[in-house]
């Protein structure tokens, strides 16, 4: 039991109410079913010790060694036993044979690399998050299967953990030789919007989702549901050379036929599945994994379409049901046998359909998102399926995402139309509740009864009203901790425990954000570069200013007019303004070098790489209006820096 004013930074034990909840979970779920453990180990060929991957400088970018505590079969009191089971399954690592000719590297990243052997080489499906991890995965494959040329790379969808390591698979010579890079239609548009334009905020929020700054252990981070955690190595985006446009499209790659199915706006805004008749292999990317996925991840994203997701799985059954003898995804372990594969797809199809339809049903009865989350229950046939458990997504927040997709953030109750922001509201709540001491006294009593959800809400108001009140911070941290211990969802656990850590220790100290890699910049269309620049413009600082700049790129043949007025930055392609303040002629690659901080604009001018006419200082005036986004900002307490 905690007490107000206990500001120890040490983790606390699990409370009696949490332990009782875990005991009930052990009775409710089929823990005697161990088929997943057999499947996760099947086909093992070899691995790297502790799955450890290091950078060229010797820094560990990935290692499972800190997770050695998961060797214990039984869950400790501080971890939900269902989540403990999933965390242990995600410890399998190395190279695995799915079927002869198809291999996977698992456990060197949160995602999988799938390697499909063709007539002369190997086709690499998804390249993991980091360049270092992808390189290590390829070396492991070559060690056991022999050196083969890379015949093609396939990106199944737009999330970084599936394309970030591409430069660890494809070197300059391979790119120059034209090794195809195949991806779903609109890959670049969504890879940029999801990972670059909103990247600064997403990366900070992702710290709560994945828990990278939490200690690994029974009181801290144990898993991410989809895998262990995010890799910390180098990332670069490569532009696809071949886009899959429609369901039914076929490609023959190195003699191997691929049948594709499009699945946009499912787990990613651009995603696709494929079937390989030669190997009777089905790959549903990230849409049929061994957990209930996220319809709206904590890091932020477009709300995913649960109804479309379900329909794509149904369509996959129609196209390939009974044909596949192995199904492997880009997370977790494969499933074998046509009957088991079809059963899993049907259950996953119905999981997303049930969540969608029942949310809409209750919504049309007038329930709001929070009320629906309290009311909805999965049917027993889905509740008892291990792959339907909410280790990554969770029914209680997925239904809120569905509600948001249809009705938005506003629940139609005018009290929620324009509420006070957290600091102002917190001060009034504290005043109404009789002050800090009264709140903490009641909080201690409710904490002892296991009423953690309301204690968190109440004490959070006090923290936002009085952010330096150590007793309030300690109480909220202890409460978050118990909610984390109780969570079956890895993302919920990570969010609660990281919130507790930041209340106790403050935000982690992190180095400044690195410049965007030149390879990623080169993959962006020039219009996308201007879009990224536009979101950095500080509108209030730009009040009353007008700047017009002409740009002409010698290597791409593109021309643009960049225009600042009305505090908005816009551009026109294929034009030049007669009244421009300045004009710049340069290679697009030179601009990439400047943005990547490999050179400076004045140095490039001095070197003759940029020709300038007009008033070049106008570019400096424009750049002075740009914000630099912080890597860290407060989340569980008030912002300490005023943002305008």
Coordinates of C-alpha atoms in Angstrom, one line a residue:
X1 CA 0.0 0.0 0.0
X2 CA 1.3 3.4 -0.9
X3 CA 0.9 6.6 1.2
X4 CA 0.9 10.2 0.1
X5 CA 4.4 11.6 0.1
X6 CA 6.2 8.3 -0.6
X7 CA 8.5 9.6 -3.3
X8 CA 10.8 6.6 -3.6
X9 CA 11.8 6.0 -7.2
X10 CA 12.1 2.2 -6.6
X11 CA 9.4 0.1 -8.2
X12 CA 6.7 -1.1 -5.9
X13 CA 5.3 -4.6 -5.5
X14 CA 2.0 -5.7 -7.1
X15 CA -1.0 -4.9 -5.0
X16 CA -3.5 -7.6 -3.8
X17 CA -6.1 -6.5 -6.3
X18 CA -3.6 -6.9 -9.2
X19 CA -2.5 -10.3 -8.0
X20 CA -6.2 -11.4 -7.8
X21 CA -6.8 -10.2 -11.3
X22 CA -3.8 -12.3 -12.6
X23 CA -5.1 -15.4 -10.8
X24 CA -8.5 -15.0 -12.5
X25 CA -6.7 -14.7 -15.9
X26 CA -4.9 -17.9 -15.3
X27 CA -8.2 -19.7 -14.8
X28 CA -9.9 -18.0 -17.7
X29 CA -7.5 -18.8 -20.6
X30 CA -6.3 -22.1 -22.1
X31 CA -2.7 -22.0 -20.9
X32 CA -2.4 -25.7 -21.5
X33 CA -2.5 -25.1 -25.2
X34 CA 1.2 -24.9 -26.2
X35 CA 1.0 -25.2 -30.0
X36 CA 2.2 -21.7 -30.4
X37 CA 5.5 -22.6 -28.6
X38 CA 6.0 -25.5 -30.9
X39 CA 5.3 -23.3 -34.0
X40 CA 7.6 -20.5 -32.8
X41 CA 10.5 -23.0 -32.5
X42 CA 9.8 -25.0 -35.7
X43 CA 12.3 -24.9 -38.5
X44 CA 15.1 -23.3 -36.4
X45 CA 18.4 -23.3 -38.3
X46 CA 20.7 -21.0 -36.2
X47 CA 21.0 -17.6 -34.6
X48 CA 23.3 -14.9 -33.3
X49 CA 24.1 -15.1 -29.6
X50 CA 21.5 -13.2 -27.7
X51 CA 20.4 -11.8 -31.1
X52 CA 22.9 -9.1 -30.5
X53 CA 23.4 -6.6 -33.4
X54 CA 25.9 -3.8 -33.1
X55 CA 26.7 -0.7 -35.1
X56 CA 30.0 0.0 -36.8
X57 CA 31.0 1.9 -33.7
X58 CA 30.3 -1.1 -31.5
X59 CA 27.0 0.3 -30.0
X60 CA 24.3 -2.3 -29.5
X61 CA 21.3 -1.5 -31.6
X62 CA 19.5 -4.7 -30.7
X63 CA 19.9 -7.4 -28.1
X64 CA 17.6 -9.9 -26.4
X65 CA 20.1 -10.5 -23.6
X66 CA 18.4 -8.0 -21.2
X67 CA 15.2 -10.2 -21.5
X68 CA 16.9 -13.2 -20.0
X69 CA 14.4 -13.0 -17.1
X70 CA 11.7 -14.4 -19.4
X71 CA 13.3 -17.8 -19.1
X72 CA 11.0 -18.3 -16.1
X73 CA 7.9 -20.2 -17.2
X74 CA 5.6 -18.7 -14.6
X75 CA 4.6 -15.0 -14.6
X76 CA 5.7 -12.9 -11.6
X77 CA 3.0 -10.9 -9.7
X78 CA 4.0 -7.7 -11.6
X79 CA 3.2 -9.1 -15.1
X80 CA -0.2 -10.3 -16.5
X81 CA 0.3 -14.0 -17.2
X82 CA -1.2 -13.8 -20.7
X83 CA 1.2 -11.0 -21.6
X84 CA 4.1 -13.1 -20.0
X85 CA 3.2 -16.0 -22.3
X86 CA 3.3 -13.7 -25.4
X87 CA 6.6 -12.2 -24.2
X88 CA 8.2 -15.6 -23.9
X89 CA 7.0 -16.6 -27.4
X90 CA 8.6 -13.4 -28.8
X91 CA 12.0 -14.5 -27.4
X92 CA 12.5 -17.1 -30.2
X93 CA 15.2 -15.6 -32.5
X94 CA 17.3 -16.6 -35.5
X95 CA 16.8 -18.1 -39.0
X96 CA 13.9 -20.4 -39.4
X97 CA 12.7 -22.5 -42.4
X98 CA 9.0 -22.0 -43.1
X99 CA 9.0 -24.4 -46.0
X100 CA 12.0 -25.5 -48.1
X101 CA 12.8 -22.4 -50.1
X102 CA 11.2 -19.9 -47.7
X103 CA 13.0 -18.6 -44.6
X104 CA 12.4 -16.0 -41.9
X105 CA 14.7 -14.1 -39.7
X106 CA 12.8 -13.4 -36.5
X107 CA 13.9 -11.8 -33.2
X108 CA 16.5 -9.5 -34.6
X109 CA 14.0 -6.7 -34.7
X110 CA 10.3 -6.1 -33.7
X111 CA 9.5 -7.2 -37.3
X112 CA 10.4 -10.2 -39.4
X113 CA 12.5 -10.5 -42.6
X114 CA 11.1 -13.1 -45.0
X115 CA 13.5 -14.6 -47.6
X116 CA 12.1 -16.4 -50.7
X117 CA 14.5 -18.3 -52.9
X118 CA 14.1 -17.9 -56.6
X119 CA 15.8 -19.5 -59.6
X120 CA 19.0 -17.6 -59.2
X121 CA 18.8 -15.4 -56.1
X122 CA 16.7 -14.5 -53.0
X123 CA 13.8 -12.1 -52.7
X124 CA 13.8 -10.2 -49.5
X125 CA 10.4 -9.3 -48.0
X126 CA 10.7 -6.3 -45.6
X127 CA 14.0 -5.1 -44.4
X128 CA 13.5 -4.6 -40.7
X129 CA 13.9 -1.2 -38.9
X130 CA 17.6 -0.7 -38.9
X131 CA 20.4 -1.0 -41.5
X132 CA 22.5 -2.8 -39.0
X133 CA 19.8 -5.4 -38.2
X134 CA 19.0 -6.0 -41.9
X135 CA 22.7 -6.5 -42.6
X136 CA 23.0 -9.0 -39.7
X137 CA 19.9 -10.8 -40.9
X138 CA 21.3 -11.2 -44.4
X139 CA 24.6 -12.5 -43.1
X140 CA 22.7 -15.0 -40.9
X141 CA 20.8 -16.2 -44.0
X142 CA 23.9 -16.4 -46.2
X143 CA 25.7 -18.4 -43.4
X144 CA 23.1 -21.1 -43.5
X145 CA 21.8 -21.0 -47.1
X146 CA 24.9 -19.9 -49.0
X147 CA 25.6 -16.5 -50.7
X148 CA 22.9 -15.6 -53.2
X149 CA 22.3 -12.4 -55.1
X150 CA 19.3 -10.3 -54.0
X151 CA 16.8 -10.6 -56.8
X152 CA 14.3 -8.1 -55.4
X153 CA 13.1 -6.3 -52.3
X154 CA 9.4 -6.2 -51.4
X155 CA 8.0 -3.7 -48.9
X156 CA 4.6 -5.1 -47.7
X157 CA 3.6 -1.7 -46.2
X158 CA 4.6 1.7 -45.1
X159 CA 5.7 1.4 -41.4
X160 CA 9.4 2.0 -40.7
X161 CA 10.1 -1.4 -39.2
X162 CA 9.4 -2.9 -42.6
X163 CA 11.6 -0.7 -44.8
X164 CA 14.1 1.2 -42.6
X165 CA 16.9 -1.3 -43.0
X166 CA 16.8 -1.4 -46.8
X167 CA 20.3 -0.1 -47.1
X168 CA 21.5 -3.1 -45.2
X169 CA 20.2 -5.3 -48.0
X170 CA 20.9 -3.2 -51.1
X171 CA 24.2 -1.5 -51.5
X172 CA 25.1 1.1 -54.1
X173 CA 26.1 -1.4 -56.7
X174 CA 22.7 -3.3 -56.4
X175 CA 20.8 0.0 -56.7
X176 CA 22.8 1.0 -59.7
X177 CA 22.1 -2.4 -61.2
X178 CA 18.4 -1.8 -60.9
X179 CA 17.4 -4.5 -58.3
X180 CA 13.6 -4.0 -58.2
X181 CA 12.0 -2.5 -55.1
X182 CA 8.3 -3.5 -55.0
X183 CA 5.7 -1.9 -52.8
X184 CA 2.0 -1.2 -52.7
X185 CA 0.5 1.8 -54.5
X186 CA 0.9 5.1 -52.7
X187 CA 3.7 3.7 -50.6
X188 CA 5.8 6.9 -50.7
X189 CA 2.9 9.3 -50.0
X190 CA 2.0 7.4 -46.8
X191 CA 5.5 6.5 -45.7
X192 CA 6.2 10.3 -45.7
X193 CA 3.0 11.4 -44.0
X194 CA 3.1 8.7 -41.3
X195 CA 6.8 8.8 -40.5
X196 CA 8.2 12.2 -41.5
X197 CA 5.6 15.0 -41.4
X198 CA 4.2 14.0 -38.0
X199 CA 7.4 12.3 -37.0
X200 CA 8.6 14.5 -34.1
X201 CA 5.4 14.1 -32.2
X202 CA 5.0 10.4 -33.1
X203 CA 8.5 9.6 -31.9
X204 CA 7.9 11.1 -28.5
X205 CA 4.5 9.4 -28.1
X206 CA 6.1 6.1 -29.3
X207 CA 8.3 6.2 -26.2
X208 CA 5.1 5.5 -24.2
X209 CA 3.9 2.8 -26.7
X210 CA 7.1 0.8 -26.9
X211 CA 8.9 1.8 -23.6
X212 CA 12.4 2.1 -24.9
X213 CA 13.6 4.0 -21.8
X214 CA 12.1 1.6 -19.4
X215 CA 14.3 -0.9 -17.7
X216 CA 13.8 -4.5 -19.0
X217 CA 12.5 -6.6 -16.3
X218 CA 9.5 -7.9 -14.3
X219 CA 8.8 -4.3 -13.0
X220 CA 9.4 -2.7 -16.4
X221 CA 9.3 -3.4 -20.1
X222 CA 8.7 -7.1 -21.1
X223 CA 7.4 -6.9 -24.6
X224 CA 5.6 -4.9 -27.3
X225 CA 3.1 -7.5 -28.3
X226 CA 4.3 -7.6 -31.9
X227 CA 7.8 -8.3 -30.7
X228 CA 10.2 -7.1 -28.1
X229 CA 10.9 -3.4 -28.8
X230 CA 12.1 -1.0 -31.5
X231 CA 15.6 -1.3 -32.9
X232 CA 17.9 1.7 -32.4
X233 CA 20.1 1.7 -35.5
X234 CA 20.3 3.7 -38.7
X235 CA 17.2 4.1 -40.9
X236 CA 16.9 5.1 -44.5
X237 CA 14.0 5.2 -47.0
X238 CA 14.4 3.9 -50.5
X239 CA 11.9 4.8 -53.2
X240 CA 10.1 1.8 -54.8
X241 CA 10.7 1.1 -58.5
X242 CA 7.6 -1.0 -59.0
X243 CA 4.2 -0.4 -57.5
X244 CA 1.5 -3.1 -57.1
X245 CA -1.7 -1.3 -58.1
X246 CA -4.6 -3.8 -57.9
X247 CA -5.7 -7.0 -56.3
X248 CA -5.0 -9.8 -58.8
X249 CA -1.7 -8.2 -60.0
X250 CA 0.9 -10.8 -60.6
X251 CA 4.7 -10.5 -60.7
X252 CA 7.2 -13.2 -61.7
X253 CA 10.3 -12.4 -59.7
X254 CA 13.4 -14.5 -60.4
X255 CA 11.2 -17.3 -61.8
X256 CA 8.8 -17.2 -58.8
X257 CA 5.1 -16.2 -59.3
X258 CA 3.6 -13.8 -56.7
X259 CA -0.2 -13.2 -56.6
X260 CA -1.0 -9.9 -54.9
X261 CA -3.9 -8.6 -52.9
X262 CA -4.3 -4.9 -52.0
X263 CA -5.3 -4.0 -48.5
X264 CA -5.2 -0.2 -48.2
X265 CA -6.3 1.5 -45.0
X266 CA -6.0 -1.7 -42.9
X267 CA -3.0 -2.0 -40.6
X268 CA -1.3 0.6 -42.8
X269 CA -2.7 3.1 -45.3
X270 CA -0.8 1.3 -48.0
X271 CA -0.4 -2.5 -47.5
X272 CA -0.6 -5.7 -49.5
X273 CA -0.7 -9.4 -49.2
X274 CA 0.7 -12.1 -51.5
X275 CA 0.4 -15.9 -52.2
X276 CA 3.2 -17.9 -53.9
X277 CA 1.8 -21.0 -55.6
X278 CA 5.3 -22.6 -56.0
X279 CA 5.6 -22.8 -52.2
X280 CA 1.9 -22.8 -51.3
X281 CA 2.8 -19.9 -49.0
X282 CA 0.5 -17.1 -47.9
X283 CA 1.8 -13.9 -46.4
X284 CA -0.8 -11.5 -45.0
X285 CA 1.8 -8.9 -44.0
X286 CA 0.7 -7.4 -40.7
X287 CA -3.0 -8.0 -41.0
X288 CA -3.2 -11.5 -39.5
X289 CA -0.8 -11.7 -36.6
X290 CA -0.8 -13.5 -33.2
X291 CA -2.6 -10.7 -31.4
X292 CA -5.5 -8.2 -31.8
X293 CA -3.8 -5.4 -33.6
X294 CA -4.0 -1.6 -33.1
X295 CA -6.7 0.4 -34.8
X296 CA -5.1 3.5 -33.5
X297 CA -1.6 3.2 -32.0
X298 CA -0.6 5.3 -29.1
X299 CA 2.1 7.0 -31.2
X300 CA -0.7 8.3 -33.5
X301 CA -1.8 7.5 -37.0
X302 CA -4.8 7.7 -39.3
X303 CA -7.5 5.6 -37.7
X304 CA -7.5 2.2 -39.3
X305 CA -10.6 0.8 -41.0
X306 CA -11.7 -2.2 -39.0
X307 CA -14.5 -3.0 -41.5
X308 CA -12.1 -2.9 -44.5
X309 CA -9.5 -4.9 -42.6
X310 CA -12.1 -7.7 -42.0
X311 CA -13.2 -7.6 -45.6
X312 CA -9.6 -8.0 -46.8
X313 CA -9.2 -11.1 -44.7
X314 CA -12.4 -12.5 -46.0
X315 CA -11.3 -11.8 -49.6
X316 CA -8.0 -13.6 -48.8
X317 CA -10.0 -16.6 -47.7
X318 CA -11.9 -16.5 -51.0
X319 CA -8.8 -16.2 -53.1
X320 CA -6.5 -18.6 -51.3
X321 CA -8.5 -20.6 -48.7
X322 CA -7.5 -24.2 -48.7
X323 CA -4.5 -23.5 -51.0
X324 CA -1.9 -22.4 -48.5
X325 CA 0.0 -25.0 -46.5
X326 CA 2.0 -22.4 -44.7
X327 CA 1.2 -18.8 -43.6
X328 CA 3.9 -16.4 -42.4
X329 CA 3.4 -12.8 -41.5
X330 CA 5.9 -10.0 -41.0
X331 CA 5.6 -10.3 -37.2
X332 CA 5.4 -13.4 -35.0
X333 CA 5.7 -17.1 -36.0
X334 CA 4.1 -19.0 -38.9
X335 CA 1.1 -21.3 -38.9
X336 CA 1.0 -24.6 -40.9
X337 CA -1.8 -26.7 -42.4
X338 CA -4.6 -25.5 -44.5
X339 CA -7.3 -26.1 -41.8
X340 CA -5.4 -24.2 -39.1
X341 CA -4.6 -21.3 -41.5
X342 CA -8.2 -20.9 -42.6
X343 CA -9.4 -21.1 -39.0
X344 CA -7.0 -18.3 -37.9
X345 CA -7.9 -16.1 -40.8
X346 CA -11.7 -16.6 -40.2
X347 CA -11.2 -15.8 -36.5
X348 CA -9.1 -12.7 -37.3
X349 CA -11.7 -11.6 -39.9
X350 CA -14.5 -11.9 -37.4
X351 CA -12.5 -10.2 -34.6
X352 CA -12.3 -7.0 -36.6
X353 CA -15.8 -7.3 -37.9
X354 CA -17.3 -7.9 -34.4
X355 CA -15.4 -5.0 -32.9
X356 CA -16.6 -2.8 -35.8
X357 CA -20.2 -3.8 -35.9
X358 CA -20.8 -3.9 -32.1
X359 CA -19.2 -0.5 -31.7
X360 CA -21.5 0.9 -34.3
X361 CA -24.5 -0.8 -32.8
X362 CA -23.8 0.6 -29.3
X363 CA -22.9 4.0 -30.9
X364 CA -26.3 4.1 -32.6
X365 CA -27.9 3.3 -29.2
X366 CA -26.3 6.6 -28.0
X367 CA -23.3 5.3 -26.1
X368 CA -20.2 7.4 -26.3
X369 CA -16.7 5.9 -26.8
X370 CA -15.9 5.4 -23.1
X371 CA -19.3 3.8 -22.5
X372 CA -18.8 1.4 -25.4
X373 CA -15.4 0.4 -24.1
X374 CA -17.0 -0.5 -20.7
X375 CA -19.9 -2.4 -22.3
X376 CA -18.3 -4.4 -25.2
X377 CA -17.2 -8.0 -24.7
X378 CA -15.8 -10.4 -27.2
X379 CA -17.7 -13.7 -27.8
X380 CA -16.0 -16.7 -26.1
X381 CA -14.9 -18.2 -29.4
X382 CA -12.7 -15.1 -30.0
X383 CA -11.9 -14.3 -26.4
X384 CA -10.3 -17.8 -26.0
X385 CA -8.2 -17.6 -29.2
X386 CA -4.7 -16.7 -28.2
X387 CA -4.1 -14.7 -31.5
X388 CA -7.2 -12.6 -30.6
X389 CA -5.8 -11.3 -27.3
X390 CA -5.0 -7.6 -27.1
X391 CA -1.3 -7.6 -26.6
X392 CA -0.7 -4.8 -29.0
X393 CA -4.1 -3.4 -29.7
X394 CA -6.9 -3.9 -27.2
X395 CA -10.6 -4.1 -27.5
X396 CA -11.0 -1.3 -25.0
X397 CA -9.1 1.2 -27.0
X398 CA -9.8 -0.2 -30.5
X399 CA -13.5 0.5 -30.0
X400 CA -12.7 4.1 -29.2
X401 CA -10.7 4.3 -32.5
X402 CA -13.8 3.0 -34.4
X403 CA -15.9 5.6 -32.7
X404 CA -13.4 8.3 -33.6
X405 CA -13.4 7.2 -37.3
X406 CA -17.1 7.6 -37.6
X407 CA -17.9 10.5 -35.2
X408 CA -14.6 12.1 -34.3
X409 CA -13.3 13.2 -30.9
X410 CA -16.5 15.0 -29.8
X411 CA -19.2 12.9 -28.1
X412 CA -22.0 15.5 -28.7
X413 CA -22.2 16.4 -25.0
X414 CA -21.6 20.2 -25.0
X415 CA -19.6 20.0 -21.7
X416 CA -16.9 18.3 -23.8
X417 CA -17.1 20.8 -26.7
X418 CA -14.7 23.3 -25.4
X419 CA -13.3 22.2 -22.0
X420 CA -10.5 23.9 -20.2
X421 CA -7.0 22.7 -21.0
X422 CA -5.3 20.4 -18.4
X423 CA -3.5 23.0 -16.3
X424 CA -6.5 25.4 -16.0
X425 CA -8.9 22.5 -15.4
X426 CA -6.6 20.9 -12.9
X427 CA -6.4 24.0 -10.8
X428 CA -10.2 24.3 -10.7
X429 CA -10.7 20.6 -9.9
X430 CA -8.2 20.9 -7.0
X431 CA -10.1 24.0 -5.7
X432 CA -13.5 22.2 -6.0
X433 CA -12.2 19.0 -4.3
X434 CA -10.9 21.0 -1.3
X435 CA -7.2 21.2 -2.0
X436 CA -4.3 18.9 -2.4
X437 CA -4.4 17.3 1.0
X438 CA -8.0 16.4 0.7
X439 CA -7.4 14.8 -2.8
X440 CA -4.4 12.8 -1.6
X441 CA -6.3 11.5 1.5
X442 CA -9.1 10.2 -0.6
X443 CA -6.7 8.9 -3.2
X444 CA -4.8 6.8 -0.6
X445 CA -8.1 5.2 0.5
X446 CA -9.2 4.4 -3.0
X447 CA -5.7 3.1 -3.9
X448 CA -5.9 0.6 -1.1
X449 CA -9.2 -0.6 -2.6
X450 CA -7.7 -1.1 -6.0
X451 CA -9.7 1.8 -7.6
X452 CA -6.7 2.8 -9.7
X453 CA -8.4 4.1 -12.7
X454 CA -10.2 6.9 -10.8
X455 CA -7.3 7.6 -8.6
X456 CA -5.2 8.2 -11.7
X457 CA -7.8 10.7 -13.1
X458 CA -8.2 12.6 -9.8
X459 CA -4.5 12.8 -9.0
X460 CA -3.6 13.8 -12.5
X461 CA -5.6 17.0 -12.0
X462 CA -3.5 17.7 -9.0
X463 CA -0.3 17.1 -10.9
X464 CA -1.3 19.5 -13.6
X465 CA -2.4 22.1 -11.0
X466 CA 0.7 21.6 -8.9
X467 CA 3.4 19.9 -11.0
X468 CA 6.1 20.2 -8.3
X469 CA 3.9 18.6 -5.6
X470 CA 6.0 15.6 -4.9
X471 CA 3.4 13.7 -2.9
X472 CA 1.0 14.1 -5.9
X473 CA 3.6 12.9 -8.4
X474 CA 4.4 9.9 -6.2
X475 CA 0.8 8.9 -5.8
X476 CA 0.1 9.2 -9.5
X477 CA 3.3 7.3 -10.3
X478 CA 2.3 4.5 -7.9
X479 CA -1.1 4.3 -9.4
X480 CA 0.2 4.2 -13.0
X481 CA 2.5 1.4 -11.9
X482 CA -0.3 -0.8 -10.6
X483 CA -2.3 -0.2 -13.8
X484 CA 0.8 -1.2 -15.8
X485 CA 1.2 -4.4 -13.7
X486 CA -2.5 -5.3 -14.3
X487 CA -2.4 -4.7 -18.1
X488 CA -2.5 -7.6 -20.6
X489 CA -1.8 -5.2 -23.4
X490 CA 2.0 -4.6 -23.8
X491 CA 1.3 -1.0 -25.0
X492 CA -0.9 -0.2 -22.0
X493 CA 1.8 -1.6 -19.7
X494 CA 4.5 0.4 -21.3
X495 CA 2.5 3.6 -21.3
X496 CA 1.6 3.3 -17.6
X497 CA 5.0 2.3 -16.5
X498 CA 6.8 5.0 -18.5
X499 CA 4.4 7.6 -17.2
X500 CA 5.3 6.4 -13.7
X501 CA 9.0 6.6 -14.5
X502 CA 8.8 10.2 -15.8
X503 CA 6.8 11.3 -12.8
X504 CA 9.5 9.9 -10.5
X505 CA 12.6 10.7 -12.5
X506 CA 11.6 13.4 -15.1
X507 CA 12.0 13.0 -18.9
X508 CA 15.0 11.0 -20.1
X509 CA 18.0 12.9 -21.3
X510 CA 18.4 12.4 -25.0
X511 CA 20.8 13.7 -27.6
X512 CA 19.5 16.2 -30.2
X513 CA 17.6 14.8 -33.1
X514 CA 19.9 13.6 -35.9
X515 CA 19.5 15.2 -39.4
X516 CA 17.4 13.3 -41.8
X517 CA 19.6 10.7 -43.7
X518 CA 20.5 11.7 -47.2
X519 CA 19.1 8.4 -48.6
X520 CA 15.7 9.2 -47.1
X521 CA 15.8 12.7 -48.5
X522 CA 16.7 11.4 -51.9
X523 CA 13.7 9.1 -51.8
X524 CA 11.3 12.0 -51.2
X525 CA 9.7 13.8 -54.1
X526 CA 10.6 17.5 -54.1
X527 CA 7.0 18.4 -53.4
X528 CA 7.2 16.3 -50.2
X529 CA 10.3 18.3 -49.2
X530 CA 8.4 21.5 -49.5
X531 CA 5.5 20.0 -47.5
X532 CA 8.0 19.1 -44.7
X533 CA 9.3 22.6 -44.7
X534 CA 5.8 24.0 -44.5
X535 CA 4.9 22.3 -41.3
X536 CA 8.0 23.8 -39.7
X537 CA 6.9 27.4 -40.5
X538 CA 6.0 29.4 -37.4
X539 CA 2.8 31.1 -38.5
X540 CA 2.7 33.9 -35.9
X541 CA 6.4 34.8 -36.7
X542 CA 5.6 34.9 -40.4
X543 CA 2.7 37.4 -39.9
X544 CA 2.8 40.1 -42.5
X545 CA 5.8 38.7 -44.4
X546 CA 5.9 37.9 -48.1
X547 CA 8.8 36.0 -49.7
X548 CA 8.8 34.5 -53.2
X549 CA 11.7 32.2 -54.3
X550 CA 12.3 30.4 -57.6
X551 CA 14.0 27.0 -57.6
X552 CA 15.4 25.2 -60.7
X553 CA 16.9 21.7 -60.3
X554 CA 19.4 20.8 -62.9
X555 CA 19.4 17.0 -62.3
X556 CA 15.6 16.4 -62.2
X557 CA 14.6 19.2 -64.6
X558 CA 12.0 20.4 -62.0
X559 CA 11.1 24.1 -61.4
X560 CA 9.2 25.5 -58.5
X561 CA 8.0 28.7 -57.0
X562 CA 8.0 28.7 -53.2
X563 CA 5.7 31.4 -51.9
X564 CA 5.2 32.7 -48.3
X565 CA 2.2 34.9 -47.7
X566 CA -0.7 34.9 -45.3
X567 CA 1.6 33.0 -42.9
X568 CA 1.4 29.9 -45.1
X569 CA 4.1 28.4 -47.3
X570 CA 2.8 27.1 -50.6
X571 CA 4.5 26.1 -53.9
X572 CA 3.7 25.8 -57.6
X573 CA 5.4 23.2 -59.7
X574 CA 6.6 23.8 -63.2
X575 CA 6.7 27.6 -62.9
X576 CA 9.0 30.5 -62.2
X577 CA 7.8 33.9 -60.8
X578 CA 8.8 37.1 -62.6
X579 CA 8.7 39.0 -59.3
X580 CA 10.7 36.5 -57.3
X581 CA 12.9 37.9 -54.5
X582 CA 15.6 35.4 -55.4
X583 CA 16.2 32.5 -57.8
X584 CA 18.3 29.4 -57.1
X585 CA 19.7 26.9 -59.7
X586 CA 21.2 23.7 -58.3
X587 CA 21.0 19.9 -58.4
X588 CA 18.3 18.4 -56.2
X589 CA 21.1 16.2 -54.7
X590 CA 22.8 19.4 -53.5
X591 CA 19.7 20.5 -51.6
X592 CA 19.6 17.0 -50.0
X593 CA 23.2 17.5 -48.8
X594 CA 22.3 20.9 -47.3
X595 CA 19.2 19.5 -45.4
X596 CA 21.2 16.5 -44.3
X597 CA 23.8 18.9 -42.9
X598 CA 26.6 17.4 -45.0
X599 CA 27.3 21.0 -46.3
X600 CA 25.9 24.4 -45.8
X601 CA 24.0 26.6 -48.3
X602 CA 26.8 29.3 -48.3
X603 CA 29.5 26.6 -48.8
X604 CA 27.6 25.1 -51.7
X605 CA 27.3 28.6 -53.3
X606 CA 31.0 29.2 -52.8
X607 CA 31.8 25.8 -54.3
X608 CA 29.7 26.7 -57.4
X609 CA 27.1 24.1 -56.7
X610 CA 24.3 26.7 -56.4
X611 CA 23.8 29.7 -58.7
X612 CA 21.9 32.6 -57.1
X613 CA 20.3 35.7 -58.5
X614 CA 18.3 38.4 -56.7
X615 CA 18.4 38.7 -52.9
X616 CA 19.7 35.5 -51.5
X617 CA 19.3 36.8 -47.9
X618 CA 15.5 36.3 -48.4
X619 CA 16.1 32.5 -48.1
X620 CA 17.8 33.1 -44.7
X621 CA 14.9 35.3 -43.7
X622 CA 12.5 32.4 -44.6
X623 CA 14.6 29.8 -42.7
X624 CA 14.7 32.1 -39.6
X625 CA 10.9 31.6 -39.4
X626 CA 11.3 27.8 -39.1
X627 CA 10.7 25.9 -35.8
X628 CA 13.1 23.3 -34.6
X629 CA 11.0 20.5 -33.0
X630 CA 12.2 19.2 -29.6
X631 CA 12.9 15.5 -29.3
X632 CA 11.2 15.5 -25.9
X633 CA 8.1 17.3 -24.4
X634 CA 6.1 16.8 -21.3
X635 CA 3.1 14.4 -21.4
X636 CA 2.1 13.4 -17.9
X637 CA 2.7 16.9 -16.5
X638 CA 2.3 20.5 -17.7
X639 CA 4.5 21.8 -20.5
X640 CA 7.4 23.7 -19.0
X641 CA 8.1 25.7 -22.2
X642 CA 5.5 28.0 -23.7
X643 CA 4.8 27.2 -27.4
X644 CA 3.4 29.9 -29.6

